[in-house]
CSV table of C-alpha atoms in Angstrom, one decimal:
chain,number,residue,atom,x,y,z
A,94,UNK,CA,33.0,68.8,28.4
A,95,UNK,CA,34.0,71.1,31.1
A,96,UNK,CA,32.5,73.4,33.8
A,97,UNK,CA,33.7,76.8,34.7
A,98,UNK,CA,33.3,78.9,37.8
A,99,UNK,CA,34.4,82.6,37.8
A,100,UNK,CA,37.4,83.4,40.0
A,101,UNK,CA,36.5,84.0,43.6
A,102,UNK,CA,40.0,85.1,44.3
A,103,UNK,CA,39.5,88.1,42.0
A,104,UNK,CA,36.6,89.5,44.1
A,105,UNK,CA,37.4,92.3,46.4
A,106,UNK,CA,35.8,93.6,49.6
A,107,UNK,CA,36.6,97.1,48.6
A,108,UNK,CA,34.1,98.7,46.1
A,109,UNK,CA,32.3,95.3,45.8
A,110,UNK,CA,30.1,96.5,42.9
A,111,UNK,CA,33.2,96.3,40.8
A,112,UNK,CA,33.0,92.5,41.2
A,113,UNK,CA,30.0,92.5,38.9
A,114,UNK,CA,32.2,93.7,36.1
A,115,UNK,CA,35.0,91.2,37.0
A,116,UNK,CA,32.6,88.3,37.0
A,117,UNK,CA,31.0,89.4,33.7
A,118,UNK,CA,34.4,89.5,32.0
A,119,UNK,CA,35.4,86.1,33.4
A,120,UNK,CA,32.1,84.6,32.4
A,121,UNK,CA,32.3,86.0,28.9
A,122,UNK,CA,35.9,84.6,28.6
A,123,UNK,CA,34.6,81.2,29.7
A,124,UNK,CA,31.9,81.2,27.0
A,125,UNK,CA,34.5,82.3,24.4
A,126,UNK,CA,36.6,79.3,25.6
A,127,UNK,CA,33.7,76.9,24.9
A,128,UNK,CA,32.5,76.1,28.4
A,129,UNK,CA,29.3,73.9,28.6
A,130,UNK,CA,28.5,74.8,32.2
A,131,UNK,CA,29.1,78.0,34.1
A,132,UNK,CA,28.8,79.3,37.6
A,133,UNK,CA,29.0,83.1,38.2
A,134,UNK,CA,30.0,84.3,41.6
A,135,UNK,CA,28.1,87.0,43.4
A,136,UNK,CA,29.5,90.4,44.1
A,137,UNK,CA,29.3,90.2,47.9
A,138,UNK,CA,30.9,86.8,48.4
A,139,UNK,CA,34.0,88.3,49.9
A,140,UNK,CA,31.9,89.8,52.7
A,141,UNK,CA,29.1,87.3,53.5
A,142,UNK,CA,26.8,84.8,52.0
A,143,UNK,CA,25.3,86.4,48.9
A,144,UNK,CA,22.0,88.2,49.1
A,145,UNK,CA,19.1,87.3,46.8
A,146,UNK,CA,19.8,90.5,44.8
A,147,UNK,CA,23.5,89.7,44.4
A,148,UNK,CA,22.6,86.1,43.2
A,149,UNK,CA,20.1,87.4,40.7
A,150,UNK,CA,22.7,89.8,39.3
A,151,UNK,CA,25.1,86.9,38.9
A,152,UNK,CA,22.4,84.9,37.1
A,153,UNK,CA,21.5,87.9,34.9
A,154,UNK,CA,25.1,88.2,33.9
A,155,UNK,CA,24.9,84.7,32.3
A,156,UNK,CA,21.6,85.6,30.7
A,157,UNK,CA,22.8,88.8,29.2
A,158,UNK,CA,25.8,86.9,27.7
A,159,UNK,CA,23.5,84.2,26.3
A,160,UNK,CA,20.7,86.3,25.0
A,161,UNK,CA,22.2,89.6,24.0
A,162,UNK,CA,25.7,88.8,22.6
A,163,UNK,CA,24.8,85.7,20.5
A,164,UNK,CA,28.3,84.5,21.2
A,165,UNK,CA,27.0,81.1,22.2
A,166,UNK,CA,25.7,80.6,18.7
A,167,UNK,CA,29.3,80.4,17.4
A,168,UNK,CA,31.2,77.2,17.9
A,169,UNK,CA,34.7,78.7,18.4
A,170,UNK,CA,34.6,82.6,18.4
A,171,UNK,CA,38.3,83.0,18.9
A,172,UNK,CA,39.5,80.3,16.5
A,173,UNK,CA,42.7,81.3,14.8
A,174,UNK,CA,43.6,84.0,17.3
A,175,UNK,CA,47.4,84.1,17.6
A,176,UNK,CA,47.2,85.6,21.1
A,177,UNK,CA,44.8,83.0,22.4
A,178,UNK,CA,46.8,80.1,20.9
A,179,UNK,CA,50.0,81.6,22.3
A,180,UNK,CA,48.5,81.8,25.8
A,181,UNK,CA,47.1,78.3,25.5
A,182,UNK,CA,50.5,76.9,24.6
A,183,UNK,CA,52.2,78.8,27.5
A,184,UNK,CA,49.6,77.5,29.9
A,185,UNK,CA,50.0,73.9,28.6
A,186,UNK,CA,53.8,74.1,28.9
A,187,UNK,CA,53.6,75.4,32.5
A,188,UNK,CA,51.1,72.7,33.5
A,189,UNK,CA,53.3,70.0,31.9
A,190,UNK,CA,56.2,71.1,34.0
A,191,UNK,CA,54.1,70.6,37.1
A,192,UNK,CA,53.0,67.2,35.9
A,193,UNK,CA,56.6,66.1,35.4
A,194,UNK,CA,57.7,67.5,38.7
A,195,UNK,CA,54.8,65.8,40.6
A,196,UNK,CA,55.6,62.5,38.9
A,197,UNK,CA,59.3,62.8,39.9
A,198,UNK,CA,58.1,63.2,43.5
A,199,UNK,CA,56.1,60.0,43.4
A,200,UNK,CA,52.7,61.3,42.4
A,201,UNK,CA,50.1,63.6,43.9
A,202,UNK,CA,49.7,61.8,47.2
A,203,UNK,CA,53.4,61.7,47.9
A,204,UNK,CA,53.9,65.3,46.7
A,205,UNK,CA,51.0,66.4,49.0
A,206,UNK,CA,52.4,64.5,52.0
A,207,UNK,CA,55.8,66.1,51.4
A,208,UNK,CA,54.2,69.5,51.3
A,209,UNK,CA,55.2,70.3,47.7
A,210,UNK,CA,51.6,71.1,46.5
A,211,UNK,CA,50.9,73.4,49.5
A,212,UNK,CA,54.3,75.1,49.1
A,213,UNK,CA,53.6,75.9,45.5
A,214,UNK,CA,50.2,77.2,46.3
A,215,UNK,CA,51.6,79.4,49.1
A,216,UNK,CA,54.4,80.6,46.9
A,217,UNK,CA,52.0,81.6,44.1
A,218,UNK,CA,49.6,83.3,46.6
A,219,UNK,CA,52.5,85.3,48.2
A,220,UNK,CA,53.8,86.4,44.8
A,221,UNK,CA,50.4,87.7,43.8
A,222,UNK,CA,49.9,89.5,47.1
A,223,UNK,CA,53.3,91.1,47.0
A,224,UNK,CA,52.6,92.2,43.4
A,225,UNK,CA,49.4,93.9,44.6
A,226,UNK,CA,51.1,95.6,47.5
A,227,UNK,CA,53.9,96.9,45.4
A,228,UNK,CA,51.5,98.2,42.8
A,229,UNK,CA,52.9,95.9,40.1
A,230,UNK,CA,49.5,94.2,39.8
A,231,UNK,CA,46.7,96.8,39.6
A,232,UNK,CA,43.4,96.0,41.3
A,233,UNK,CA,40.8,98.7,40.9
A,234,UNK,CA,39.5,99.9,44.3
A,235,UNK,CA,42.4,98.2,46.2
A,236,UNK,CA,45.6,99.9,45.0
A,237,UNK,CA,44.3,102.2,42.2
A,238,UNK,CA,41.2,104.4,42.1
A,239,UNK,CA,40.8,104.0,45.9
A,240,UNK,CA,38.2,106.2,47.5
A,241,UNK,CA,37.8,107.3,51.1
A,242,UNK,CA,35.5,105.0,53.0
A,243,UNK,CA,36.1,101.9,50.8
A,244,UNK,CA,36.7,99.9,54.0
A,245,UNK,CA,33.0,100.2,54.7
A,246,UNK,CA,31.1,98.7,51.7
A,247,UNK,CA,27.8,100.5,51.0
A,248,UNK,CA,25.9,97.4,50.0
A,249,UNK,CA,23.3,95.3,51.7
A,250,UNK,CA,24.7,92.2,53.4
A,251,UNK,CA,22.8,89.0,54.1
A,252,UNK,CA,21.9,88.8,57.8
A,253,UNK,CA,20.8,85.4,59.1
A,254,UNK,CA,18.1,85.6,61.7
A,255,UNK,CA,19.3,83.7,64.9
A,256,UNK,CA,15.9,82.2,65.0
A,257,UNK,CA,16.8,80.1,62.0
A,258,UNK,CA,19.4,78.2,64.0
A,259,UNK,CA,16.9,77.5,66.8
A,260,UNK,CA,14.4,76.2,64.3
A,261,UNK,CA,17.0,74.0,62.7
A,262,UNK,CA,17.9,72.5,66.0
A,263,UNK,CA,14.3,71.7,66.6
A,264,UNK,CA,13.9,70.1,63.2
A,265,UNK,CA,17.0,68.0,63.8
A,266,UNK,CA,15.8,66.8,67.2
A,267,UNK,CA,12.4,65.9,65.7
A,268,UNK,CA,14.1,64.0,62.9
A,269,UNK,CA,16.2,61.9,65.3
A,270,UNK,CA,13.1,61.2,67.4
A,271,UNK,CA,10.9,60.1,64.5
A,272,UNK,CA,13.4,58.0,62.5
A,273,UNK,CA,14.1,54.3,62.9
A,274,UNK,CA,17.0,54.5,65.4
A,275,UNK,CA,18.1,50.9,64.8
A,276,UNK,CA,18.2,51.4,61.0
A,277,UNK,CA,20.1,54.6,61.4
A,278,UNK,CA,22.7,53.0,63.7
A,279,UNK,CA,23.0,50.0,61.4
A,280,UNK,CA,23.7,52.3,58.5
A,281,UNK,CA,26.4,54.2,60.4
A,282,UNK,CA,27.9,50.9,61.5
A,283,UNK,CA,28.0,49.9,57.8
A,284,UNK,CA,29.9,53.1,57.0
A,285,UNK,CA,32.4,52.4,59.7
A,286,UNK,CA,32.9,48.8,58.5
A,287,UNK,CA,33.5,50.0,54.9
A,288,UNK,CA,36.1,52.5,56.2
A,289,UNK,CA,38.1,49.6,57.5
A,290,UNK,CA,38.0,47.7,54.1
A,291,UNK,CA,38.2,48.7,50.5
A,292,UNK,CA,34.5,48.7,50.1
A,293,UNK,CA,32.8,51.6,48.2
A,294,UNK,CA,31.9,54.2,50.7
A,295,UNK,CA,29.4,56.0,48.4
A,296,UNK,CA,26.9,53.1,48.5
A,297,UNK,CA,27.1,53.2,52.3
A,298,UNK,CA,26.5,56.9,52.3
A,299,UNK,CA,23.4,56.6,50.2
A,300,UNK,CA,22.0,53.9,52.5
A,301,UNK,CA,22.8,56.1,55.5
A,302,UNK,CA,21.0,59.0,54.0
A,303,UNK,CA,17.9,56.9,53.3
A,304,UNK,CA,18.0,55.9,57.0
A,305,UNK,CA,17.9,59.6,57.8
A,306,UNK,CA,21.4,59.7,59.2
A,307,UNK,CA,22.7,63.3,59.3
A,308,UNK,CA,25.7,64.6,57.4
A,309,UNK,CA,27.3,65.3,60.8
A,310,UNK,CA,26.8,61.8,62.0
A,311,UNK,CA,28.3,60.3,58.8
A,312,UNK,CA,31.2,62.8,59.0
A,313,UNK,CA,31.8,61.9,62.7
A,314,UNK,CA,32.3,58.2,61.7
A,315,UNK,CA,34.8,59.2,59.0
A,316,UNK,CA,36.7,61.4,61.5
A,317,UNK,CA,36.8,58.6,64.0
A,318,UNK,CA,38.1,56.1,61.5
A,319,UNK,CA,40.5,58.3,59.4
A,320,UNK,CA,41.3,61.2,61.7
A,321,UNK,CA,41.3,64.8,60.5
A,322,UNK,CA,43.7,66.0,57.8
A,323,UNK,CA,46.3,68.4,59.1
A,324,UNK,CA,48.1,70.4,56.5
A,325,UNK,CA,51.8,70.2,57.0
A,326,UNK,CA,53.7,73.4,58.0
A,327,UNK,CA,55.3,74.9,55.0
A,328,UNK,CA,58.3,77.1,55.3
């Protein structure tokens, strides 16, 4: 079983309506590949949190694929496709090379601490960006079929009312005032104690949540005990 999310990196701020098409193609590809669970990104996610309209279009994309194409009624629509099998083999070979290299470097933790993982991500991201800038990788609305005024997207963006923040602060203050302060502190102390041993933290998180500890309070304990991760500088 596997879950698929459409590629956020493929979304563009320019001509954002084009992202509907990109997401539809990616979603359809995921269904052809046999995904059992699917998340479709909204067209405006490069610009702001998605509006209700954008979210509904993303949902309707899945529903059109499911209800109008009947592709989900076929177990493996692309079975026997030479192109798909060739691409699958290529992907597996490239992934295997990374597995071998990471093992040589002592595993994922050691490779991350040495900066190898970040360096490879940066290298790939830079190669993609340079290909776009040189026109080797065509992106509609970015380096081909560009229109004047594309820098100012003509779509509605989600605007959060500042009043929402004030209301949330009031709710948080009321929660802290009404909860059992001793139980909440005891739950946070249990999280801290578990951080210093090999105890399962998840059980402590659940207890803390039941005691109405906030996510911020729990995260503060983790930061105090483990510190904050700082990605190594990669050259």
